[in-house]
mmCIF file of C-alpha atoms (C1' of nucleotides) in Angstrom:
data_model
loop_
_atom_site.group_PDB
_atom_site.id
_atom_site.type_symbol
_atom_site.label_atom_id
_atom_site.label_comp_id
_atom_site.label_asym_id
_atom_site.label_seq_id
_atom_site.Cartn_x
_atom_site.Cartn_y
_atom_site.Cartn_z
ATOM 1 C CA MET A 19 -53.866 -174.479 -132.036
ATOM 2 C CA ALA A 20 -54.756 -172.041 -134.037
ATOM 3 C CA GLU A 21 -54.326 -169.148 -131.163
ATOM 4 C CA SER A 22 -50.752 -170.091 -129.924
ATOM 5 C CA GLU A 23 -49.346 -170.610 -133.643
ATOM 6 C CA GLY A 24 -51.995 -169.376 -136.092
ATOM 7 C CA TRP A 25 -54.468 -171.212 -138.560
ATOM 8 C CA ASP A 26 -51.156 -172.361 -141.043
ATOM 9 C CA ALA A 27 -49.927 -174.833 -138.458
ATOM 10 C CA VAL A 28 -53.265 -176.033 -138.019
ATOM 11 C CA THR A 29 -53.144 -178.886 -141.052
ATOM 12 C CA THR A 30 -55.106 -181.959 -141.208
ATOM 13 C CA ARG A 31 -52.387 -184.391 -139.856
ATOM 14 C CA ARG A 32 -51.813 -182.631 -136.476
ATOM 15 C CA LEU A 33 -55.665 -181.770 -136.046
ATOM 16 C CA SER A 34 -56.050 -185.759 -136.826
ATOM 17 C CA ALA A 35 -53.071 -186.589 -134.358
ATOM 18 C CA GLU A 36 -54.630 -184.212 -131.797
ATOM 19 C CA ILE A 37 -58.097 -185.936 -131.412
ATOM 20 C CA GLU A 38 -56.119 -189.575 -131.592
ATOM 21 C CA TYR A 39 -58.174 -189.998 -135.152
ATOM 22 C CA SER A 40 -56.803 -190.574 -138.527
ATOM 23 C CA GLN A 41 -56.629 -187.942 -140.867
ATOM 24 C CA PRO A 42 -59.390 -189.313 -143.668
ATOM 25 C CA VAL A 43 -62.093 -188.728 -140.307
ATOM 26 C CA ILE A 44 -62.112 -185.325 -140.609
ATOM 27 C CA TYR A 45 -63.501 -185.517 -144.251
ATOM 28 C CA LYS A 46 -65.720 -187.548 -142.945
ATOM 29 C CA HIS A 47 -66.890 -184.163 -140.823
ATOM 30 C CA PHE A 48 -66.289 -181.315 -143.071
ATOM 31 C CA ALA A 49 -65.925 -181.611 -146.803
ATOM 32 C CA SER A 50 -63.047 -179.334 -146.895
ATOM 33 C CA LEU A 51 -60.390 -177.215 -144.300
ATOM 34 C CA ASP A 52 -62.578 -174.376 -145.280
ATOM 35 C CA ASP A 53 -65.627 -175.901 -144.276
ATOM 36 C CA LEU A 54 -64.134 -176.265 -140.986
ATOM 37 C CA TYR A 55 -63.227 -172.409 -141.026
ATOM 38 C CA GLU A 56 -66.692 -171.614 -141.531
ATOM 39 C CA ALA A 57 -67.482 -174.164 -138.509
ATOM 40 C CA VAL A 58 -65.088 -172.131 -136.116
ATOM 41 C CA ALA A 59 -66.256 -169.128 -137.444
ATOM 42 C CA LEU A 60 -69.732 -169.557 -136.984
ATOM 43 C CA GLN A 61 -69.454 -170.567 -133.385
ATOM 44 C CA SER A 62 -67.321 -167.232 -133.034
ATOM 45 C CA PHE A 63 -69.897 -165.455 -134.426
ATOM 46 C CA THR A 64 -72.158 -167.069 -131.115
ATOM 47 C CA GLU A 65 -69.435 -166.032 -128.931
ATOM 48 C CA LEU A 66 -69.198 -162.377 -130.455
ATOM 49 C CA SER A 67 -72.988 -161.642 -130.312
ATOM 50 C CA ASP A 68 -72.805 -163.164 -126.443
ATOM 51 C CA ALA A 69 -69.917 -160.538 -125.381
ATOM 52 C CA LEU A 70 -71.049 -157.508 -127.126
ATOM 53 C CA ARG A 71 -74.240 -158.299 -125.557
ATOM 54 C CA GLU A 72 -73.262 -158.176 -122.182
ATOM 55 C CA ALA A 73 -71.542 -155.367 -122.909
ATOM 56 C CA ARG A 74 -74.277 -153.218 -123.188
ATOM 57 C CA GLY A 75 -76.264 -151.617 -119.880
ATOM 58 C CA VAL A 76 -73.154 -151.698 -117.976
ATOM 59 C CA ALA A 77 -73.368 -148.646 -115.288
ATOM 60 C CA GLY A 78 -71.423 -145.383 -116.566
ATOM 61 C CA LEU A 79 -71.405 -145.935 -119.995
ATOM 62 C CA ASP A 80 -72.584 -145.591 -123.216
ATOM 63 C CA ASP A 81 -73.959 -148.501 -125.198
ATOM 64 C CA VAL A 82 -72.013 -147.590 -128.120
ATOM 65 C CA ARG A 83 -68.613 -147.147 -126.571
ATOM 66 C CA ALA A 84 -69.180 -150.191 -124.446
ATOM 67 C CA VAL A 85 -70.084 -152.332 -127.393
ATOM 68 C CA ALA A 86 -67.477 -150.822 -129.440
ATOM 69 C CA GLN A 87 -64.866 -151.899 -127.362
ATOM 70 C CA ALA A 88 -65.673 -155.648 -125.850
ATOM 71 C CA TYR A 89 -65.349 -155.929 -130.247
ATOM 72 C CA LEU A 90 -62.322 -154.486 -130.279
ATOM 73 C CA ASP A 91 -61.767 -156.164 -126.843
ATOM 74 C CA PHE A 92 -62.999 -159.560 -128.297
ATOM 75 C CA ALA A 93 -60.717 -158.840 -132.012
ATOM 76 C CA ASP A 94 -57.414 -158.772 -129.877
ATOM 77 C CA GLU A 95 -58.085 -161.687 -127.346
ATOM 78 C CA HIS A 96 -59.076 -163.751 -130.178
ATOM 79 C CA PRO A 97 -57.038 -163.318 -132.886
ATOM 80 C CA ALA A 98 -57.262 -166.813 -134.710
ATOM 81 C CA LEU A 99 -61.101 -166.997 -133.556
ATOM 82 C CA TYR A 100 -61.492 -163.138 -135.563
ATOM 83 C CA GLU A 101 -59.327 -164.341 -138.839
ATOM 84 C CA ALA A 102 -61.049 -167.379 -138.839
ATOM 85 C CA MET A 103 -64.509 -164.894 -138.944
ATOM 86 C CA PHE A 104 -63.110 -162.407 -141.073
ATOM 87 C CA THR A 105 -59.922 -163.588 -143.191
ATOM 88 C CA ARG A 106 -60.509 -166.967 -143.769
ATOM 89 C CA SER A 107 -63.903 -168.191 -144.256
ATOM 90 C CA THR A 108 -65.268 -166.581 -147.880
ATOM 91 C CA ARG A 109 -68.759 -167.855 -147.990
ATOM 92 C CA LEU A 110 -70.547 -166.951 -145.062
ATOM 93 C CA PRO A 111 -72.672 -164.230 -146.741
ATOM 94 C CA PHE A 112 -74.946 -161.826 -145.056
ATOM 95 C CA GLY A 113 -77.630 -160.070 -147.210
ATOM 96 C CA ASP A 114 -78.790 -162.971 -148.622
ATOM 97 C CA SER A 115 -81.825 -165.369 -147.563
ATOM 98 C CA GLU A 116 -79.544 -168.179 -146.154
ATOM 99 C CA THR A 117 -78.211 -166.254 -143.557
ATOM 100 C CA PRO A 118 -76.430 -168.118 -140.272
ATOM 101 C CA ALA A 119 -78.564 -167.160 -137.430
ATOM 102 C CA ALA A 120 -75.522 -166.452 -135.881
ATOM 103 C CA LEU A 121 -74.607 -163.766 -137.588
ATOM 104 C CA THR A 122 -78.079 -161.833 -137.781
ATOM 105 C CA ALA A 123 -77.153 -161.990 -134.297
ATOM 106 C CA ALA A 124 -73.967 -160.732 -133.941
ATOM 107 C CA PHE A 125 -75.517 -157.681 -136.229
ATOM 108 C CA ALA A 126 -78.066 -156.977 -134.252
ATOM 109 C CA GLU A 127 -76.141 -156.586 -131.551
ATOM 110 C CA LEU A 128 -74.431 -153.908 -133.159
ATOM 111 C CA ARG A 129 -77.268 -152.975 -134.060
ATOM 112 C CA ALA A 130 -78.913 -152.978 -130.102
ATOM 113 C CA GLY A 131 -75.813 -150.782 -129.604
ATOM 114 C CA ILE A 132 -76.300 -147.532 -131.898
ATOM 115 C CA ALA A 133 -80.121 -147.486 -132.135
ATOM 116 C CA SER A 134 -80.190 -145.305 -129.818
ATOM 117 C CA VAL A 135 -78.252 -142.835 -130.865
ATOM 118 C CA ALA A 136 -79.377 -143.101 -135.218
ATOM 119 C CA GLN A 137 -81.457 -139.560 -134.474
ATOM 120 C CA GLY A 138 -83.541 -140.275 -137.250
ATOM 121 C CA ARG A 139 -80.571 -141.673 -140.112
ATOM 122 C CA ASP A 140 -81.616 -145.217 -140.891
ATOM 123 C CA VAL A 141 -80.649 -147.542 -138.509
ATOM 124 C CA ASP A 142 -79.707 -150.851 -140.553
ATOM 125 C CA THR A 143 -77.285 -148.519 -142.686
ATOM 126 C CA LEU A 144 -75.789 -146.651 -139.575
ATOM 127 C CA THR A 145 -74.781 -150.144 -137.980
ATOM 128 C CA GLU A 146 -72.978 -151.154 -141.145
ATOM 129 C CA VAL A 147 -70.605 -148.596 -141.310
ATOM 130 C CA PHE A 148 -70.133 -148.582 -137.289
ATOM 131 C CA TRP A 149 -69.256 -152.049 -138.131
ATOM 132 C CA ALA A 150 -66.856 -151.105 -141.231
ATOM 133 C CA ALA A 151 -65.296 -148.844 -138.433
ATOM 134 C CA LEU A 152 -64.599 -151.392 -135.876
ATOM 135 C CA HIS A 153 -63.436 -153.998 -138.205
ATOM 136 C CA GLY A 154 -61.301 -151.568 -140.193
ATOM 137 C CA LEU A 155 -58.937 -150.378 -136.682
ATOM 138 C CA VAL A 156 -59.215 -154.449 -135.853
ATOM 139 C CA SER A 157 -58.085 -154.884 -139.479
ATOM 140 C CA LEU A 158 -55.132 -151.997 -139.804
ATOM 141 C CA GLN A 159 -54.252 -152.536 -136.090
ATOM 142 C CA ARG A 160 -53.444 -156.383 -136.394
ATOM 143 C CA GLY A 161 -51.342 -155.543 -139.373
ATOM 144 C CA GLY A 162 -49.609 -152.204 -137.835
ATOM 145 C CA ARG A 163 -50.776 -149.690 -139.889
ATOM 146 C CA LEU A 164 -51.668 -148.267 -137.201
ATOM 147 C CA ARG A 165 -49.855 -145.953 -134.278
ATOM 148 C CA HIS A 166 -49.209 -147.228 -130.810
ATOM 149 C CA GLY A 167 -51.251 -145.420 -127.868
ATOM 150 C CA ALA A 168 -53.410 -144.064 -129.976
ATOM 151 C CA GLU A 169 -56.655 -146.563 -129.689
ATOM 152 C CA ASP A 170 -58.276 -144.615 -127.266
ATOM 153 C CA GLY A 171 -58.564 -141.862 -129.211
ATOM 154 C CA ARG A 172 -58.754 -143.441 -132.108
ATOM 155 C CA LEU A 173 -62.834 -144.951 -130.720
ATOM 156 C CA GLY A 174 -63.470 -141.678 -128.631
ATOM 157 C CA LEU A 175 -63.480 -139.764 -131.971
ATOM 158 C CA LEU A 176 -65.090 -142.948 -134.187
ATOM 159 C CA VAL A 177 -68.071 -142.844 -131.082
ATOM 160 C CA GLU A 178 -68.286 -139.272 -130.949
ATOM 161 C CA SER A 179 -68.525 -139.052 -134.659
ATOM 162 C CA LEU A 180 -71.394 -141.407 -135.082
ATOM 163 C CA SER A 181 -73.159 -140.385 -132.296
ATOM 164 C CA LEU A 182 -73.983 -136.901 -132.915
ATOM 165 C CA MET B 24 -52.764 -163.874 -162.860
ATOM 166 C CA ALA B 25 -53.712 -162.702 -159.588
ATOM 167 C CA GLU B 26 -56.652 -160.812 -160.651
ATOM 168 C CA SER B 27 -58.096 -163.476 -162.587
ATOM 169 C CA GLU B 28 -57.912 -166.331 -161.053
ATOM 170 C CA GLY B 29 -56.783 -165.198 -156.721
ATOM 171 C CA TRP B 30 -53.619 -165.429 -155.707
ATOM 172 C CA ASP B 31 -53.843 -168.964 -154.746
ATOM 173 C CA ALA B 32 -53.375 -170.229 -158.354
ATOM 174 C CA VAL B 33 -49.955 -167.788 -158.063
ATOM 175 C CA THR B 34 -47.579 -170.381 -157.922
ATOM 176 C CA THR B 35 -44.046 -170.409 -158.282
ATOM 177 C CA ARG B 36 -43.939 -172.860 -160.896
ATOM 178 C CA ARG B 37 -46.905 -171.201 -162.813
ATOM 179 C CA LEU B 38 -44.638 -167.755 -162.036
ATOM 180 C CA SER B 39 -41.599 -169.249 -163.826
ATOM 181 C CA ALA B 40 -43.657 -170.415 -167.069
ATOM 182 C CA GLU B 41 -45.131 -166.858 -167.186
ATOM 183 C CA ILE B 42 -41.451 -165.020 -167.051
ATOM 184 C CA GLU B 43 -40.271 -168.389 -169.238
ATOM 185 C CA TYR B 44 -37.212 -168.864 -166.551
ATOM 186 C CA SER B 45 -37.012 -171.885 -164.426
ATOM 187 C CA GLN B 46 -38.207 -172.228 -160.904
ATOM 188 C CA PRO B 47 -35.626 -170.978 -158.825
ATOM 189 C CA VAL B 48 -34.830 -168.142 -160.346
ATOM 190 C CA ILE B 49 -37.593 -166.801 -158.803
ATOM 191 C CA TYR B 50 -35.709 -166.868 -155.381
ATOM 192 C CA LYS B 51 -32.856 -165.283 -156.965
ATOM 193 C CA HIS B 52 -34.946 -162.130 -156.626
ATOM 194 C CA PHE B 53 -37.214 -162.738 -154.226
ATOM 195 C CA ALA B 54 -36.720 -164.859 -150.640
ATOM 196 C CA SER B 55 -39.523 -166.199 -150.723
ATOM 197 C CA LEU B 56 -43.448 -165.809 -151.969
ATOM 198 C CA ASP B 57 -44.359 -163.238 -149.069
ATOM 199 C CA ASP B 58 -41.321 -161.003 -150.038
ATOM 200 C CA LEU B 59 -42.985 -161.467 -153.968
ATOM 201 C CA TYR B 60 -46.588 -160.125 -151.916
ATOM 202 C CA GLU B 61 -45.074 -157.578 -150.654
ATOM 203 C CA ALA B 62 -43.158 -155.724 -153.590
ATOM 204 C CA VAL B 63 -46.449 -156.309 -154.963
ATOM 205 C CA ALA B 64 -48.308 -154.330 -152.278
ATOM 206 C CA LEU B 65 -45.557 -151.579 -152.424
ATOM 207 C CA GLN B 66 -46.077 -150.744 -155.851
ATOM 208 C CA SER B 67 -49.638 -150.940 -155.396
ATOM 209 C CA PHE B 68 -49.771 -148.378 -152.426
ATOM 210 C CA THR B 69 -47.882 -145.717 -154.476
ATOM 211 C CA GLU B 70 -50.897 -146.267 -157.387
ATOM 212 C CA LEU B 71 -53.432 -146.376 -154.831
ATOM 213 C CA SER B 72 -51.507 -142.268 -153.883
ATOM 214 C CA ASP B 73 -51.875 -141.900 -157.116
ATOM 215 C CA ALA B 74 -55.564 -142.628 -157.583
ATOM 216 C CA LEU B 75 -56.258 -140.413 -154.743
ATOM 217 C CA ARG B 76 -54.534 -137.535 -155.490
ATOM 218 C CA GLU B 77 -56.199 -137.110 -158.526
ATOM 219 C CA ALA B 78 -59.495 -137.382 -157.171
ATOM 220 C CA ARG B 79 -58.948 -134.587 -155.026
ATOM 221 C CA GLY B 80 -59.848 -130.839 -156.289
ATOM 222 C CA VAL B 81 -61.877 -132.166 -159.299
ATOM 223 C CA ALA B 82 -65.422 -129.745 -159.181
ATOM 224 C CA GLY B 83 -68.898 -130.464 -157.476
ATOM 225 C CA LEU B 84 -67.241 -132.498 -154.264
ATOM 226 C CA ASP B 85 -65.938 -132.165 -151.305
ATOM 227 C CA ASP B 86 -62.519 -133.537 -151.039
ATOM 228 C CA VAL B 87 -63.307 -136.370 -148.363
ATOM 229 C CA ARG B 88 -66.287 -137.885 -150.223
ATOM 230 C CA ALA B 89 -64.226 -137.881 -153.829
ATOM 231 C CA VAL B 90 -61.059 -139.301 -151.572
ATOM 232 C CA ALA B 91 -63.157 -141.797 -150.279
ATOM 233 C CA GLN B 92 -64.857 -142.426 -153.372
ATOM 234 C CA ALA B 93 -61.852 -142.924 -154.600
ATOM 235 C CA TYR B 94 -60.102 -145.421 -152.260
ATOM 236 C CA LEU B 95 -63.225 -147.678 -152.915
ATOM 237 C CA ASP B 96 -63.000 -147.352 -156.492
ATOM 238 C CA PHE B 97 -59.750 -149.144 -156.453
ATOM 239 C CA ALA B 98 -60.684 -151.405 -154.301
ATOM 240 C CA ASP B 99 -63.281 -152.274 -156.697
ATOM 241 C CA GLU B 100 -61.142 -152.194 -159.478
ATOM 242 C CA HIS B 101 -58.012 -154.169 -157.637
ATOM 243 C CA PRO B 102 -59.266 -157.058 -155.660
ATOM 244 C CA ALA B 103 -56.140 -158.403 -156.018
ATOM 245 C CA LEU B 104 -53.861 -155.920 -155.284
ATOM 246 C CA TYR B 105 -55.935 -154.566 -152.277
ATOM 247 C CA GLU B 106 -55.579 -158.597 -151.140
ATOM 248 C CA ALA B 107 -51.924 -158.160 -151.040
ATOM 249 C CA MET B 108 -51.938 -154.500 -149.240
ATOM 250 C CA PHE B 109 -53.540 -155.094 -146.657
ATOM 251 C CA THR B 110 -54.311 -159.482 -146.219
ATOM 252 C CA ARG B 111 -50.817 -161.261 -148.032
ATOM 253 C CA SER B 112 -48.747 -159.008 -147.349
ATOM 254 C CA THR B 113 -47.613 -159.504 -143.012
ATOM 255 C CA ARG B 114 -44.826 -157.150 -142.798
ATOM 256 C CA LEU B 115 -45.567 -153.495 -143.703
ATOM 257 C CA PRO B 116 -45.334 -151.827 -140.461
ATOM 258 C CA PHE B 117 -46.483 -148.692 -140.685
ATOM 259 C CA GLY B 118 -45.396 -146.799 -137.326
ATOM 260 C CA ASP B 119 -41.904 -147.810 -137.303
ATOM 261 C CA SER B 120 -39.365 -145.341 -138.414
ATOM 262 C CA GLU B 121 -38.658 -147.840 -141.583
ATOM 263 C CA THR B 122 -42.141 -147.177 -143.117
ATOM 264 C CA PRO B 123 -41.685 -147.510 -146.308
ATOM 265 C CA ALA B 124 -42.577 -144.154 -148.855
ATOM 266 C CA ALA B 125 -44.957 -145.642 -150.868
ATOM 267 C CA LEU B 126 -46.944 -146.226 -147.325
ATOM 268 C CA THR B 127 -46.555 -142.647 -145.669
ATOM 269 C CA ALA B 128 -48.126 -141.286 -149.178
ATOM 270 C CA ALA B 129 -50.999 -143.056 -148.834
ATOM 271 C CA PHE B 130 -51.489 -141.870 -146.149
ATOM 272 C CA ALA B 131 -51.005 -138.517 -146.770
ATOM 273 C CA GLU B 132 -53.105 -138.546 -149.365
ATOM 274 C CA LEU B 133 -56.028 -140.102 -147.029
ATOM 275 C CA ARG B 134 -54.960 -137.107 -144.526
ATOM 276 C CA ALA B 135 -54.736 -134.804 -147.005
ATOM 277 C CA GLY B 136 -58.869 -134.842 -148.147
ATOM 278 C CA ILE B 137 -59.588 -135.511 -144.979
ATOM 279 C CA ALA B 138 -58.048 -132.279 -143.560
ATOM 280 C CA SER B 139 -60.506 -129.720 -143.907
ATOM 281 C CA VAL B 140 -62.991 -131.261 -141.736
ATOM 282 C CA ALA B 141 -61.049 -131.712 -139.174
ATOM 283 C CA GLN B 142 -63.037 -128.962 -136.934
ATOM 284 C CA GLY B 143 -59.828 -128.595 -134.513
ATOM 285 C CA ARG B 144 -60.080 -132.615 -133.942
ATOM 286 C CA ASP B 145 -56.160 -134.580 -134.229
ATOM 287 C CA VAL B 146 -55.838 -135.071 -138.167
ATOM 288 C CA ASP B 147 -53.286 -137.814 -137.643
ATOM 289 C CA THR B 148 -56.512 -139.905 -136.070
ATOM 290 C CA LEU B 149 -59.108 -138.388 -137.903
ATOM 291 C CA THR B 150 -57.291 -140.279 -140.809
ATOM 292 C CA GLU B 151 -56.518 -143.619 -139.245
ATOM 293 C CA VAL B 152 -60.362 -143.530 -138.780
ATOM 294 C CA PHE B 153 -61.161 -142.377 -141.898
ATOM 295 C CA TRP B 154 -59.004 -145.441 -143.072
ATOM 296 C CA ALA B 155 -60.297 -147.619 -140.823
ATOM 297 C CA ALA B 156 -63.733 -147.178 -141.805
ATOM 298 C CA LEU B 157 -62.945 -146.951 -145.584
ATOM 299 C CA HIS B 158 -61.241 -150.363 -145.510
ATOM 300 C CA GLY B 159 -63.688 -152.768 -143.094
ATOM 301 C CA LEU B 160 -66.278 -151.113 -146.060
ATOM 302 C CA VAL B 161 -63.877 -152.929 -148.507
ATOM 303 C CA SER B 162 -63.441 -155.550 -146.471
ATOM 304 C CA LEU B 163 -66.627 -156.343 -145.501
ATOM 305 C CA GLN B 164 -68.447 -155.895 -148.498
ATOM 306 C CA ARG B 165 -66.015 -158.694 -150.242
ATOM 307 C CA GLY B 166 -67.032 -160.529 -148.295
ATOM 308 C CA GLY B 167 -70.289 -160.413 -148.933
ATOM 309 C CA ARG B 168 -71.207 -159.258 -145.617
ATOM 310 C CA LEU B 169 -73.137 -155.700 -146.337
ATOM 311 C CA ARG B 170 -76.365 -155.112 -148.851
ATOM 312 C CA HIS B 171 -75.848 -154.833 -151.700
ATOM 313 C CA GLY B 172 -77.501 -151.518 -153.372
ATOM 314 C CA ALA B 173 -76.626 -149.470 -149.843
ATOM 315 C CA GLU B 174 -73.069 -148.474 -150.841
ATOM 316 C CA ASP B 175 -74.240 -144.836 -151.609
ATOM 317 C CA GLY B 176 -75.945 -144.519 -148.227
ATOM 318 C CA ARG B 177 -73.413 -145.931 -146.384
ATOM 319 C CA LEU B 178 -70.753 -143.897 -147.822
ATOM 320 C CA GLY B 179 -72.752 -140.886 -148.003
ATOM 321 C CA LEU B 180 -73.864 -141.702 -143.902
ATOM 322 C CA LEU B 181 -69.585 -141.998 -143.643
ATOM 323 C CA VAL B 182 -69.099 -138.956 -144.430
ATOM 324 C CA GLU B 183 -71.602 -136.869 -142.847
ATOM 325 C CA SER B 184 -70.716 -138.018 -139.762
ATOM 326 C CA LEU B 185 -66.342 -137.924 -139.974
ATOM 327 C CA SER B 186 -67.676 -133.936 -141.536
ATOM 328 C CA LEU B 187 -69.500 -133.316 -138.475
ATOM 329 C "C1'" DC C 4 -74.790 -217.740 -136.836
ATOM 330 C "C1'" DT C 5 -74.792 -214.690 -140.980
ATOM 331 C "C1'" DC C 6 -74.363 -210.708 -143.453
ATOM 332 C "C1'" DA C 7 -74.406 -206.483 -144.558
ATOM 333 C "C1'" DA C 8 -73.694 -202.077 -143.706
ATOM 334 C "C1'" DA C 9 -70.984 -198.738 -140.787
ATOM 335 C "C1'" DC C 10 -66.676 -196.934 -140.001
ATOM 336 C "C1'" DC C 11 -61.419 -196.146 -139.680
ATOM 337 C "C1'" DA C 12 -56.467 -197.135 -141.470
ATOM 338 C "C1'" DT C 13 -53.247 -197.348 -144.692
ATOM 339 C "C1'" DA C 14 -51.160 -195.889 -148.667
ATOM 340 C "C1'" DG C 15 -50.830 -193.329 -152.023
ATOM 341 C "C1'" DC C 16 -51.667 -189.212 -155.646
ATOM 342 C "C1'" DA C 17 -50.825 -184.618 -157.479
ATOM 343 C "C1'" DT C 18 -49.057 -180.319 -155.502
ATOM 344 C "C1'" DC C 19 -46.935 -176.878 -153.359
ATOM 345 C "C1'" DG C 20 -42.811 -174.396 -151.631
ATOM 346 C "C1'" DC C 21 -38.186 -174.970 -151.547
ATOM 347 C "C1'" DT C 22 -33.087 -175.593 -151.872
ATOM 348 C "C1'" DA C 23 -28.882 -178.991 -152.903
ATOM 349 C "C1'" DG C 24 -25.720 -179.616 -156.433
ATOM 350 C "C1'" DT C 25 -24.715 -179.443 -161.356
ATOM 351 C "C1'" DT C 26 -23.982 -177.301 -165.850
ATOM 352 C "C1'" DG C 27 -23.588 -174.428 -169.394
ATOM 353 C "C1'" DT C 28 -21.658 -169.424 -170.295
ATOM 354 C "C1'" DT C 29 -19.207 -165.171 -170.052
ATOM 355 C "C1'" DA C 30 -15.894 -162.177 -168.204
ATOM 356 C "C1'" DT C 31 -10.800 -161.723 -166.728
ATOM 357 C "C1'" DA C 32 -6.320 -162.866 -165.951
ATOM 358 C "C1'" DG C 33 -1.466 -164.299 -167.304
ATOM 359 C "C1'" DC D 19 -4.838 -167.881 -177.220
ATOM 360 C "C1'" DT D 20 -5.689 -170.179 -172.953
ATOM 361 C "C1'" DA D 21 -6.683 -171.488 -168.047
ATOM 362 C "C1'" DT D 22 -9.249 -169.872 -164.440
ATOM 363 C "C1'" DA D 23 -13.107 -167.845 -162.317
ATOM 364 C "C1'" DA D 24 -16.918 -165.829 -161.438
ATOM 365 C "C1'" DC D 25 -21.671 -165.721 -162.755
ATOM 366 C "C1'" DA D 26 -26.036 -167.381 -164.313
ATOM 367 C "C1'" DA D 27 -29.992 -170.803 -165.025
ATOM 368 C "C1'" DC D 28 -31.904 -175.542 -164.995
ATOM 369 C "C1'" DT D 29 -32.059 -180.295 -163.009
ATOM 370 C "C1'" DA D 30 -34.053 -183.004 -159.572
ATOM 371 C "C1'" DG D 31 -35.165 -183.817 -155.165
ATOM 372 C "C1'" DC D 32 -36.694 -182.761 -150.039
ATOM 373 C "C1'" DG D 33 -40.354 -182.084 -147.318
ATOM 374 C "C1'" DA D 34 -45.228 -181.021 -146.181
ATOM 375 C "C1'" DT D 35 -49.586 -179.791 -148.091
ATOM 376 C "C1'" DG D 36 -55.064 -181.030 -148.853
ATOM 377 C "C1'" DC D 37 -57.718 -184.530 -150.391
ATOM 378 C "C1'" DT D 38 -59.046 -189.716 -152.150
ATOM 379 C "C1'" DA D 39 -58.875 -194.286 -153.385
ATOM 380 C "C1'" DT D 40 -58.539 -198.763 -151.332
ATOM 381 C "C1'" DG D 41 -59.160 -202.511 -148.149
ATOM 382 C "C1'" DG D 42 -59.753 -204.258 -143.190
ATOM 383 C "C1'" DT D 43 -62.415 -204.282 -138.636
ATOM 384 C "C1'" DT D 44 -65.691 -204.091 -136.007
ATOM 385 C "C1'" DT D 45 -71.142 -204.022 -135.080
ATOM 386 C "C1'" DG D 46 -75.962 -204.920 -135.699
ATOM 387 C "C1'" DA D 47 -79.834 -206.538 -137.713
ATOM 388 C "C1'" DG D 48 -82.209 -210.653 -139.402
#
DNA sequence: CTCAAACCATAGCATCGCTAGTTGTTATAG
DNA sequence: CTATAACAACTAGCGATGCTATGGTTTGAG
C-alpha cells in the first residue's frame, strides 16, 4: 500500500479494512503508527542486509562497487521501505547499547564491503562515510536534486575516491 | 515555531493565531501547506548559500573543509529549516530548466568550494557526490545512526578522500 | 453450568488541512 | 453625496485523521 500510494495513504482505517478487522485492533499490536513504521523499518533493514550480502563476492566486480550498487538498487526498488527506515522511523538509534540486531547487521554488511580498501584508515569511520554518501545519493536523487543520467558517474567517482 | 516544537506543531490554526488573522487568510498567500514549506525552503537555501560563501577564503583552512564544516554547522543550527529544504518540500527540482535561483546558487557555492581539488575530474559530478556525502552525514547523524564524538573523524576522512 | 478473562466492534473525541458562504470595509462611478 | 462594485477577512463547517472509552460477545477454566 505504501509502495503504490505513499505512506500518507496508509491510514489506520484503511489498514483495518485491509486486514478485515476493526480499527482499534491495530492498537493492540502497535502503540502508535510510529511504532508500526519502526516495525516495517526493522524488517526492511534485514532485507537490505540480505541484498548487500548477496552482492559481495560476485565475479568481475570489486566488493565496494557491488555493495554500493546493491544499496542504491534496494532504495530504488523499495522507496517506501527506504523511507520508513530513514525518514519516518524517528527512533532507531545506532550508537546506543540497545541497537537492534537488524541495524548492526546492515552496518556490518557495508563494513564488509569496504573493509578491503581501508588501507590503515579506521574502518568504522570509513563505513560511516561510505554509508552517508550512499544515503545522500539516494535522498537527493529522490528529491530530484541530482542530474538524470549521471548516476554511474557519481557512483564511480565515489567508489574511486573512497578506495584510495 | 518549527525550530522549537517541530514542524508537526506548525498548524494553520496556530499560524493564524500567531499572525493575528483568521485561518483562511493563510490560503490567500499559500495554496497549501506544502507551498508554505517550499517558501521556507527557498529562503533557507539562500541563507545556506550565504553561510557557505562566507566560509570560503578564511585563513588557515582549505576551502573544501571550510565549506563542508559550514554546511554541517548550518544543518546543526537550523534543523527545522534543513528539514523544510530536504524532507518536507517535495517539489524543488534541480535538473529542470525551472530550477529556482536560490538552489543553483547553493550548488554553485559547494562547487566553488571543491573545484580547486577536482584534478581533471568532472566538477559537476564531484560536487554532487560532495553534496550527497554532506547531506548523508547530516541525515544519518540526525537520526542517531552515527557514533557520537566521531564527527571530526568522518569529516576529515571525507575531505581527504574527495581531495585526492 | 458458571463466571471471569480475552477479544473485538461501535461510537466518539480532539484536531487536522482546507473551503464555502457571508459580512464588513474600502474604492469607484455617477 | 450616493449607489455600486471590489476587496478583504471572518464564521462555520466538511471530510478525514490518530487514537480511545465503553460495551458486547466469545472462549475457556473450574
